[in-house]
Coordinates of C-alpha atoms and ligand atoms in Angstrom, one line a residue:
M11 CA 127.9 79.4 128.7
A12 CA 124.5 77.8 129.0
N13 CA 124.1 77.9 125.2
K14 CA 127.5 76.3 124.9
N15 CA 126.5 73.4 127.1
I16 CA 123.2 72.9 125.2
R17 CA 125.1 73.1 121.9
T18 CA 127.4 70.3 123.1
L19 CA 124.5 68.1 124.1
S20 CA 122.6 68.8 120.8
S21 CA 125.8 68.1 118.8
R22 CA 126.0 64.5 120.3
K23 CA 123.2 63.5 118.0
G24 CA 124.1 66.3 115.5
L25 CA 122.4 66.3 112.1
N26 CA 121.4 62.7 111.9
D27 CA 118.9 62.8 114.8
N28 CA 118.6 66.6 114.8
L29 CA 117.1 68.3 117.8
F30 CA 115.5 71.1 115.8
E31 CA 113.9 68.6 113.4
N32 CA 112.6 66.6 116.4
I33 CA 111.1 69.7 118.0
A34 CA 109.5 70.6 114.7
K35 CA 108.1 67.1 114.2
L36 CA 106.5 67.1 117.7
S37 CA 105.0 70.6 117.2
N38 CA 103.6 69.7 113.8
E39 CA 102.0 66.6 115.3
A40 CA 100.6 68.6 118.2
A41 CA 102.3 66.2 120.6
T42 CA 101.7 66.1 124.3
E43 CA 103.7 67.8 127.0
Q44 CA 104.9 64.3 127.9
D45 CA 106.3 63.7 124.4
F46 CA 108.2 67.0 124.6
H47 CA 109.5 66.0 128.0
Q48 CA 110.8 62.7 126.6
L49 CA 112.6 64.5 123.9
S50 CA 114.3 66.8 126.5
Q51 CA 115.4 63.7 128.4
K52 CA 116.7 62.0 125.3
F53 CA 118.9 65.0 124.6
M54 CA 119.6 65.5 128.4
I55 CA 118.5 69.1 128.2
D56 CA 116.0 71.0 130.3
D57 CA 112.3 71.1 129.2
S58 CA 112.7 74.9 129.0
V59 CA 115.1 74.6 126.0
V60 CA 112.6 72.6 124.0
F61 CA 109.8 74.8 125.0
G62 CA 111.8 78.0 124.2
T63 CA 112.5 76.7 120.7
S64 CA 109.0 75.4 119.9
T65 CA 107.3 78.6 120.9
F66 CA 109.7 80.8 118.9
Y67 CA 108.7 79.9 115.3
D68 CA 105.5 81.0 113.6
F69 CA 104.8 77.5 112.2
L70 CA 105.5 75.8 115.5
K71 CA 103.8 78.0 118.1
P72 CA 101.0 76.2 119.9
E73 CA 98.5 78.8 118.8
N74 CA 99.3 78.2 115.1
R75 CA 99.3 74.4 115.1
D76 CA 95.7 74.2 113.7
K77 CA 96.5 76.4 110.7
K78 CA 95.8 74.7 107.4
I79 CA 96.4 77.6 105.1
H80 CA 98.8 80.5 105.3
V81 CA 98.0 83.8 103.6
C82 CA 101.0 85.8 102.5
N83 CA 101.4 89.1 104.5
G84 CA 104.7 90.1 102.9
T85 CA 105.4 93.6 101.7
A86 CA 104.9 93.0 98.0
C87 CA 101.4 91.5 98.5
M88 CA 100.6 94.2 101.0
V89 CA 101.3 97.1 98.6
A90 CA 99.5 95.3 95.8
N91 CA 96.4 95.3 98.0
T92 CA 95.4 91.8 97.0
Q93 CA 95.3 90.0 100.4
K94 CA 92.0 91.4 101.8
E95 CA 90.0 90.0 99.0
L96 CA 92.0 86.7 99.0
S97 CA 91.3 86.4 102.8
I98 CA 87.6 86.9 102.3
N99 CA 87.6 84.3 99.5
I100 CA 89.6 81.8 101.7
S101 CA 87.2 82.3 104.6
N102 CA 84.5 80.7 102.5
H103 CA 86.5 77.5 102.6
F104 CA 88.2 77.5 106.0
Q105 CA 87.4 78.4 109.6
A106 CA 89.1 81.5 111.1
N107 CA 91.3 79.4 113.4
E108 CA 92.6 77.4 110.4
I109 CA 93.9 80.5 108.5
G110 CA 97.4 81.6 109.4
H111 CA 99.9 83.9 107.8
A112 CA 103.3 83.6 106.1
A113 CA 105.7 86.5 105.5
C114 CA 106.3 86.1 101.8
V115 CA 105.9 82.8 99.8
G116 CA 107.9 84.0 96.8
H117 CA 104.9 85.0 94.5
C118 CA 105.8 88.7 94.5
H119 CA 105.4 88.8 90.7
T120 CA 101.7 87.8 90.9
N121 CA 100.6 88.5 94.5
S122 CA 97.3 87.1 95.9
A123 CA 99.7 84.5 97.4
F124 CA 99.2 81.8 99.9
M125 CA 100.6 78.4 101.0
Y126 CA 98.4 75.4 101.3
N127 CA 99.1 71.6 101.6
E128 CA 102.8 71.9 100.9
N129 CA 102.4 74.1 97.8
T130 CA 102.3 77.8 97.1
Y131 CA 99.7 79.5 95.0
S132 CA 98.3 82.7 93.6
A133 CA 94.5 83.1 93.2
K134 CA 93.0 86.4 92.1
T135 CA 89.4 85.2 92.0
N136 CA 87.1 83.0 94.0
E137 CA 86.8 80.8 90.9
E138 CA 90.6 80.3 90.8
L139 CA 90.6 79.5 94.5
K140 CA 87.9 76.9 94.1
N141 CA 89.8 75.2 91.3
I142 CA 92.8 74.9 93.5
F143 CA 90.8 73.3 96.3
T144 CA 88.9 71.0 94.0
S145 CA 91.8 70.0 91.8
N146 CA 93.2 67.5 94.3
N147 CA 96.2 69.6 95.2
K148 CA 97.3 69.9 91.6
K149 CA 100.3 72.1 91.4
Q150 CA 99.9 75.5 89.9
G151 CA 103.5 76.2 89.2
N152 CA 105.3 79.5 89.9
K153 CA 106.0 81.1 86.5
Y154 CA 107.7 84.4 85.9
A155 CA 109.9 86.0 83.2
I156 CA 113.6 85.1 83.3
G157 CA 116.3 87.1 81.4
S158 CA 119.8 88.4 81.4
N159 CA 121.6 91.5 80.0
T160 CA 125.1 89.9 80.0
T161 CA 127.0 86.6 80.0
P162 CA 124.6 84.4 81.9
I163 CA 126.4 82.9 84.9
L164 CA 123.4 82.0 87.1
T165 CA 120.7 81.7 84.5
S166 CA 122.5 79.6 81.9
K167 CA 121.5 76.0 81.3
I168 CA 123.6 73.0 82.4
D169 CA 124.0 70.8 79.3
N170 CA 125.6 67.7 80.9
L171 CA 125.6 67.0 84.6
N172 CA 128.6 64.7 84.4
D173 CA 130.7 67.3 82.7
F174 CA 129.5 69.9 85.1
Y175 CA 130.6 68.0 88.1
A176 CA 133.9 66.9 86.5
L177 CA 135.2 70.4 87.3
A178 CA 135.0 69.6 91.0
E179 CA 137.4 66.7 90.4
E180 CA 139.8 69.0 88.6
F181 CA 140.0 71.3 91.6
S182 CA 139.6 68.7 94.3
N183 CA 143.2 68.7 95.5
K184 CA 143.9 72.3 94.7
P185 CA 142.5 74.3 97.6
E186 CA 145.0 77.2 97.1
Q187 CA 144.0 77.5 93.5
V188 CA 140.3 77.6 94.3
I189 CA 140.9 80.3 96.9
E190 CA 143.2 82.2 94.5
E191 CA 140.6 82.2 91.6
L192 CA 137.8 83.3 94.0
K193 CA 140.1 86.0 95.3
I194 CA 140.8 87.3 91.8
S195 CA 137.1 87.1 90.9
N196 CA 136.3 89.4 93.9
L197 CA 133.1 87.5 94.4
R198 CA 131.3 89.2 97.3
G199 CA 128.5 87.7 99.4
R200 CA 125.1 88.0 97.8
G201 CA 123.1 87.7 101.1
G202 CA 123.3 91.4 101.6
A203 CA 126.6 92.4 103.4
G204 CA 128.9 91.9 100.3
F205 CA 131.7 90.2 102.3
P206 CA 134.5 88.8 100.1
F207 CA 133.8 85.1 99.7
W208 CA 137.4 83.9 99.3
F209 CA 138.2 85.2 102.8
K210 CA 135.8 82.7 104.4
L211 CA 137.3 79.8 102.6
D212 CA 140.8 80.9 103.5
A213 CA 139.9 81.4 107.2
V214 CA 138.1 78.0 107.5
S215 CA 140.8 76.1 105.6
M216 CA 143.4 77.4 108.1
E217 CA 141.4 76.0 111.1
D218 CA 142.9 72.8 112.4
Y219 CA 139.7 70.8 113.1
A220 CA 138.6 67.3 111.9
Q221 CA 135.0 68.4 111.6
K222 CA 134.1 71.5 109.6
Y223 CA 130.8 72.4 107.9
I224 CA 129.5 74.2 104.8
V225 CA 126.2 76.0 105.5
C226 CA 124.0 77.5 102.7
N227 CA 121.8 80.3 103.8
A228 CA 118.6 79.6 101.9
D229 CA 116.3 81.4 104.3
E230 CA 115.6 84.2 101.8
G231 CA 113.4 86.1 104.3
D232 CA 113.3 89.5 102.5
P233 CA 109.7 90.0 101.3
G234 CA 110.0 90.8 97.6
A235 CA 113.0 88.6 97.0
Y236 CA 112.7 85.3 95.1
S237 CA 116.1 84.9 93.5
D238 CA 117.3 82.2 95.9
M239 CA 114.0 80.4 95.2
Y240 CA 114.7 80.7 91.5
L241 CA 118.2 79.2 91.9
M242 CA 117.0 76.3 94.1
E243 CA 114.1 75.5 91.8
H244 CA 115.8 76.1 88.4
Q245 CA 119.5 75.8 89.1
P246 CA 119.9 73.5 92.1
H247 CA 123.1 72.0 90.8
K248 CA 124.9 75.3 90.7
V249 CA 124.2 75.8 94.4
L250 CA 125.2 72.2 95.3
F251 CA 128.4 72.3 93.2
G252 CA 129.4 75.5 95.0
M253 CA 128.9 73.9 98.4
Y254 CA 130.6 70.7 97.4
T255 CA 133.7 72.5 96.0
A256 CA 133.8 74.8 99.1
G257 CA 133.7 71.6 101.3
K258 CA 136.6 70.0 99.4
C259 CA 138.6 73.2 99.6
V260 CA 138.4 73.7 103.3
G261 CA 138.2 70.0 104.4
A262 CA 134.5 69.8 105.3
D263 CA 132.5 66.6 104.6
T264 CA 129.0 68.0 105.2
G265 CA 126.9 70.7 103.6
V266 CA 123.7 71.9 105.2
L267 CA 121.1 73.8 103.3
Y268 CA 118.8 75.8 105.6
I269 CA 115.7 76.4 103.4
R270 CA 112.7 78.4 104.5
G271 CA 109.5 76.4 105.0
E272 CA 107.6 78.9 102.9
Y273 CA 109.4 77.4 99.8
P274 CA 108.1 73.8 99.8
D275 CA 109.0 73.4 96.1
S276 CA 112.6 74.5 96.7
I277 CA 112.9 71.9 99.4
R278 CA 111.5 69.2 97.1
I279 CA 113.6 70.1 94.1
V280 CA 116.9 70.5 96.0
N281 CA 116.2 67.1 97.6
Q282 CA 115.7 65.5 94.2
A283 CA 118.9 67.1 92.9
I284 CA 120.9 65.7 95.9
E285 CA 119.4 62.2 95.2
E286 CA 120.4 62.6 91.6
L287 CA 124.0 63.3 92.6
Q288 CA 124.0 60.3 94.8
D289 CA 122.4 58.0 92.2
K290 CA 124.9 59.1 89.5
N291 CA 127.8 58.9 92.0
L292 CA 128.9 62.4 91.1
I293 CA 130.2 63.5 94.5
Q294 CA 132.6 61.7 96.8
N295 CA 132.9 61.7 100.6
F296 CA 130.5 64.5 101.0
K297 CA 126.9 64.5 102.3
F298 CA 124.1 67.1 102.1
K299 CA 121.4 67.8 104.6
I300 CA 118.4 70.0 104.2
I301 CA 117.0 71.7 107.3
R302 CA 113.5 73.2 106.9
G303 CA 112.9 76.6 108.4
Q304 CA 109.8 77.1 110.4
G305 CA 108.8 80.7 109.8
S306 CA 111.2 83.2 111.2
Y307 CA 112.9 86.1 109.5
V308 CA 115.8 86.5 112.0
C309 CA 116.9 82.9 111.2
G310 CA 118.4 84.4 108.0
E311 CA 120.9 86.2 110.2
E312 CA 123.9 83.8 110.1
T313 CA 124.4 83.1 113.8
A314 CA 120.6 82.8 114.5
L315 CA 120.6 80.4 111.7
L316 CA 123.3 78.3 113.3
N317 CA 121.5 78.3 116.6
S318 CA 118.3 77.3 114.8
I319 CA 119.9 74.2 113.2
E320 CA 121.2 73.2 116.6
G321 CA 117.7 73.4 118.1
L322 CA 118.5 76.3 120.3
R323 CA 116.3 79.4 120.5
P324 CA 117.5 81.3 117.4
E325 CA 119.0 84.3 119.1
V326 CA 121.8 86.2 117.4
R327 CA 125.2 85.3 118.8
V328 CA 127.7 87.9 119.9
R329 CA 130.7 88.1 117.4
P330 CA 133.6 87.4 117.4
P331 CA 134.0 84.5 117.3
Y332 CA 132.7 84.4 113.7
P333 CA 131.2 81.3 112.1
A334 CA 134.5 80.6 110.3
Q335 CA 136.1 79.9 113.7
Y336 CA 133.0 78.9 115.8
G337 CA 130.1 77.9 113.6
L338 CA 127.7 75.0 113.5
Y339 CA 128.0 73.0 116.7
G340 CA 131.0 75.2 117.5
K341 CA 133.0 74.0 114.5
P342 CA 134.6 76.1 111.7
T343 CA 131.9 76.8 109.2
V344 CA 131.7 78.4 105.7
L345 CA 128.3 80.0 105.8
S346 CA 127.1 81.8 102.7
N347 CA 124.1 82.7 100.6
V348 CA 122.6 80.5 97.9
E349 CA 123.6 83.0 95.1
T350 CA 127.1 83.3 96.4
F351 CA 127.6 79.5 96.1
A352 CA 125.9 79.4 92.7
N353 CA 128.7 81.6 91.1
I354 CA 131.5 79.3 92.0
H355 CA 131.2 76.9 89.0
W356 CA 131.4 79.6 86.4
I357 CA 134.4 81.3 88.2
L358 CA 136.4 78.0 88.3
N359 CA 135.4 77.1 84.8
N360 CA 136.2 80.5 83.2
G361 CA 138.8 81.9 85.6
G362 CA 138.5 84.5 88.3
K363 CA 139.8 87.2 85.9
S364 CA 136.9 86.7 83.4
Y365 CA 134.5 87.1 86.3
A366 CA 136.2 90.3 87.5
E367 CA 135.9 91.7 84.0
L368 CA 132.2 91.7 84.4
G369 CA 130.6 94.5 86.5
T370 CA 132.5 97.2 88.3
K371 CA 135.9 97.1 90.0
Q372 CA 134.4 96.7 93.5
S373 CA 131.2 94.9 92.5
T374 CA 132.2 92.2 90.1
G375 CA 130.0 89.7 88.2
T376 CA 126.2 89.7 88.0
K377 CA 123.3 90.0 90.4
L378 CA 119.9 88.4 90.3
V379 CA 117.2 91.0 90.6
S380 CA 113.6 90.3 91.6
L381 CA 111.0 92.6 90.1
D382 CA 107.5 92.7 91.6
S383 CA 104.0 92.8 90.1
F384 CA 103.9 96.5 89.5
F385 CA 106.3 96.1 86.5
N386 CA 104.8 95.2 83.2
T387 CA 107.1 92.2 83.0
P388 CA 107.8 91.2 86.6
G389 CA 110.5 88.4 86.9
M390 CA 113.9 87.3 87.7
Y391 CA 116.7 89.0 85.8
E392 CA 120.4 88.4 85.9
I393 CA 122.0 91.8 85.5
E394 CA 125.6 92.8 85.2
M395 CA 126.8 94.8 88.2
G396 CA 127.1 98.5 87.3
T397 CA 124.1 98.5 85.0
P398 CA 121.9 101.7 85.3
I399 CA 118.8 100.6 87.3
Q400 CA 116.7 102.7 84.9
T401 CA 117.9 100.4 82.1
V402 CA 116.7 97.4 84.1
F403 CA 113.3 99.0 84.5
D404 CA 113.0 99.9 80.8
D405 CA 114.5 96.8 79.2
F406 CA 113.3 94.1 81.5
G407 CA 110.5 95.5 83.7
K408 CA 109.1 97.4 80.6
G409 CA 107.8 100.2 82.8
F410 CA 105.1 100.1 85.4
K411 CA 101.4 99.0 85.2
S412 CA 100.3 101.9 87.5
E413 CA 101.8 105.0 89.1
I414 CA 104.4 104.4 91.8
K415 CA 106.2 106.9 94.0
A416 CA 109.1 104.8 95.4
L417 CA 110.7 101.4 95.5
Q418 CA 112.1 99.6 98.5
I419 CA 115.3 97.9 97.2
G420 CA 117.0 95.2 99.2
G421 CA 114.3 94.0 101.6
P422 CA 112.8 95.4 104.8
L423 CA 116.1 96.7 105.9
G424 CA 116.9 98.2 102.5
G425 CA 116.5 101.8 101.4
I426 CA 113.3 103.5 100.2
V427 CA 114.3 105.0 96.9
P428 CA 112.0 107.7 95.5
L429 CA 111.3 107.1 91.8
H430 CA 113.1 110.3 90.7
K431 CA 116.4 109.0 92.3
I432 CA 116.4 105.8 90.2
K433 CA 118.1 107.5 87.3
D434 CA 121.1 108.3 89.5
L435 CA 121.7 104.7 90.5
T436 CA 123.6 101.8 89.1
L437 CA 123.1 98.2 90.3
D438 CA 126.1 97.7 92.5
F439 CA 127.0 97.9 96.2
E440 CA 128.8 101.2 96.0
S441 CA 126.2 103.2 94.0
L442 CA 123.4 102.4 96.4
N443 CA 125.5 102.9 99.4
N444 CA 126.9 106.2 98.2
H445 CA 123.3 107.5 97.7
G446 CA 122.2 106.4 101.2
F447 CA 120.5 103.2 100.1
L448 CA 121.4 99.5 100.0
L449 CA 121.7 96.8 97.3
G450 CA 121.0 94.0 99.8
H451 CA 119.6 91.0 98.1
A452 CA 118.3 93.2 95.1
S453 CA 114.6 92.8 95.5
F454 CA 112.5 95.6 94.1
V455 CA 109.2 96.3 95.8
S456 CA 107.2 99.1 94.3
I457 CA 105.3 101.6 96.5
P458 CA 102.2 102.9 94.7
T459 CA 101.5 106.6 94.7
D460 CA 98.3 106.2 96.6
F461 CA 99.9 103.9 99.3
P462 CA 100.4 106.0 102.4
M463 CA 104.1 106.2 103.4
I464 CA 103.1 106.2 107.1
K465 CA 101.5 102.8 106.6
F466 CA 104.6 101.5 104.8
I467 CA 107.0 102.5 107.6
E468 CA 104.6 101.3 110.2
H469 CA 104.7 97.9 108.4
L470 CA 108.5 97.9 108.6
M471 CA 108.5 98.7 112.3
K472 CA 105.8 96.0 112.9
F473 CA 107.8 93.5 110.9
T474 CA 111.0 94.2 113.0
A475 CA 109.0 94.0 116.2
D476 CA 107.5 90.7 115.2
E477 CA 110.7 89.2 114.0
S478 CA 113.1 90.5 116.7
C479 CA 115.0 87.6 118.4
G480 CA 114.8 89.5 121.6
K481 CA 118.4 89.3 122.5
C482 CA 119.1 93.0 122.8
Y483 CA 116.7 95.6 124.2
P484 CA 117.1 98.4 121.6
C485 CA 115.4 96.1 119.1
R486 CA 113.3 94.0 121.4
I487 CA 111.7 97.1 123.0
G488 CA 112.5 99.9 120.6
A489 CA 110.9 98.3 117.5
H490 CA 107.6 98.0 119.5
R491 CA 107.8 101.6 120.7
G492 CA 108.4 102.8 117.2
F493 CA 105.5 100.8 115.9
E494 CA 103.2 102.1 118.6
M495 CA 104.1 105.7 117.9
L496 CA 103.4 105.3 114.2
Q497 CA 100.2 103.5 114.8
K498 CA 98.9 106.0 117.4
A499 CA 99.7 108.9 115.1
Q500 CA 97.3 107.6 112.6
N501 CA 94.5 106.5 114.9
E502 CA 94.5 109.0 117.7
D503 CA 94.8 112.7 118.4
Y504 CA 98.5 112.3 118.8
K505 CA 101.6 113.7 117.1
I506 CA 105.0 112.0 117.3
D507 CA 107.7 113.9 119.1
R508 CA 110.3 114.2 116.3
Q509 CA 113.3 114.4 118.7
L510 CA 112.1 111.3 120.6
F511 CA 111.6 109.5 117.3
D512 CA 115.1 110.5 116.0
D513 CA 116.6 109.4 119.3
L514 CA 114.8 106.0 119.0
M515 CA 116.2 105.6 115.5
E516 CA 119.7 106.4 116.7
T517 CA 119.4 103.9 119.6
L518 CA 118.3 101.2 117.2
E519 CA 121.0 102.0 114.7
I520 CA 124.0 102.1 117.1
G521 CA 122.7 100.0 120.0
S522 CA 121.4 96.9 118.3
L523 CA 123.4 93.7 118.2
C524 CA 122.6 92.8 114.6
A525 CA 121.3 94.4 111.4
L526 CA 117.6 93.7 112.1
G527 CA 117.3 96.4 114.8
G528 CA 120.4 98.2 113.4
G529 CA 119.1 98.3 109.8
V530 CA 115.4 99.3 110.1
P531 CA 116.2 103.0 110.7
L532 CA 117.7 103.3 107.2
P533 CA 114.4 103.0 105.2
I534 CA 112.6 105.0 107.8
K535 CA 115.1 107.8 107.5
N536 CA 114.9 107.7 103.7
A537 CA 111.1 108.0 104.0
L538 CA 111.4 110.9 106.4
Q539 CA 113.8 112.6 104.1
Y540 CA 112.1 112.1 100.7
F541 CA 108.5 112.0 101.8
D542 CA 108.6 114.7 104.4
K543 CA 105.6 116.6 102.9
E544 CA 103.4 113.5 103.3
L545 CA 104.7 112.4 106.7
K546 CA 105.1 115.8 108.5
R547 CA 101.5 115.9 109.6
Y548 CA 102.1 112.9 111.9
F549 CA 105.0 114.6 113.7
A550 CA 105.0 117.5 116.3
Ligands
FMN103 C1 117.9 90.0 110.1 C2 118.8 89.4 109.1 C3 118.2 88.5 108.1 C4 119.1 88.0 107.1 N1 118.5 87.1 106.2 C5 119.3 86.6 105.3 C6 118.8 85.6 104.4 O1 117.6 85.4 104.4 N2 119.6 85.1 103.5 C7 121.0 85.4 103.5 O2 121.7 84.8 102.7 N3 121.5 86.3 104.3 C8 120.7 86.9 105.2 N4 121.3 87.7 106.1 C9 122.7 88.0 106.1 C10 123.5 86.8 106.8 O3 123.6 87.2 108.2 C11 124.9 86.6 106.3 O4 125.6 87.8 106.2 C12 124.9 86.0 104.9 O5 124.1 84.8 104.9 C13 126.3 85.6 104.5 O6 126.4 85.0 103.2 P1 127.1 85.8 102.0 O7 128.4 86.3 102.5 O8 127.1 84.9 100.9 O9 126.2 87.0 101.7 C14 120.5 88.3 107.1 C15 121.0 89.2 108.1 C16 120.1 89.7 109.0 C17 120.7 90.7 110.0
SF4_104 S1 118.9 93.6 116.8 FE1 117.0 92.5 117.2 S2 117.2 90.6 116.0 FE2 119.2 91.5 116.2 S3 120.2 90.6 118.1 FE3 119.1 92.5 118.7 S4 117.0 91.7 119.3 FE4 118.0 90.1 118.1

């Protein structure tokens, strides 16, 4: 109820004078208590609301306001073991209180990654680092291999922007046809859950509201994933077209892109693409708005993301109601992932049937796959669903630079797949599910043979504990307890009670409100199953 009231008050100024952006601005400027108080008064909300929001996010917390440089502490950089040396090199240039952290800045293909002065970089040596600091903030660029093993849908070039957007006009008064083509295509959400996209459009189009929204989830929080970053930086118009067409279909006049703050280039490039659309008059009666994330993994969860845009503390909402009925500012909202939206142009241009002919029956089309730096050719590959994963490794990754024992596929909540199981898997939702893993957002993070598995699962538990929104206690408390046990077993004369640990995993799995607490037991159980020999000495 309290949240509903705050939402109503925040919605009065809405996206134009957005509460979350106001809070972020004041935090970044290290404003005084009085400034924050004035903001609360302007929105007629209690000081505690503004305080609750500003202290939630990594980049806004009072203790992080002096940070000038953010060293990546994401999973891919951790297993590559590059960050210790990088931090030492950075400490030659910055005071300890000026050095912060960011959980993945999308350089998983090179590592040694950090964010500085609104840019992201990789620097393997002190020399490279010095060049960055002395080159007057010259951009380094974020280069990686790009390829496809099928009809390129997401990685193809747009030849002519006018022609590209002309398709939107063709479908502008045919919402039923748009929904029908998407239904035939069987396009499923690419953010992880694989929910049929057409169903969201259908549900929102049936809602009788004057105000509806399209929200693009560009928070890409999974360390190891950079496919949404690729789309925003190389194919922004595919994403914008998808949002615009979805808006026309359901009767929404506003599209919001929630882009993570760790991707400053994506924010710049999408912004330029929006300006280009406006300058060329390619869209009618539709406006875009970019909201910049402020360093929080849980904001990728759809309802936390909506609360975040509204300036509330980004706690996960209880569902139902779903965003399609009660979304942004309580209005019907189509909320989907960047890659999901990016497929729409090809589907409408070529027909849902052609799309459904690619991939498998249940997992149609293609999927972008992010390969990390352990592959000989790391990069971004558009792979037809149903392709053997071994083929992706051989034909695109070209094998590994050094020995690895497992891969985590699909982010921190995705499965830990031992290398010998890869040959049994194809790249689609069903194959990974049936073998006890997850496709998720299809990021591949390699775990080297000499990287202790106990350290890997400890990292996952710590990540969950750090990123928990705190709404439900199995995750809020359970993730900390799990982390403590794993840490203590390595540092003290202590063995983990296996029954207690299994009970904790079960509590997290069935008692958590969302898939952060509910999902982390999956990789941990995979590790316990496949790396029992290595892990058993830590358990009683
Ligand atoms: C903890 C957590 C983090 C998530 N992070 C993301 C994210 O970064 N990007 C994303 O698209 N979906 C993320 N999701 C999934 C979203 O909640 C939602 O299912 C998705 O955005 C819907 O879009 P889709 O149907 O196109 O996949 C996350 C879910 C959870 C539980
Ligand atoms: S599982 Fe964790 S992140 Fe999800 S609602 Fe509960 S406390 Fe929040």
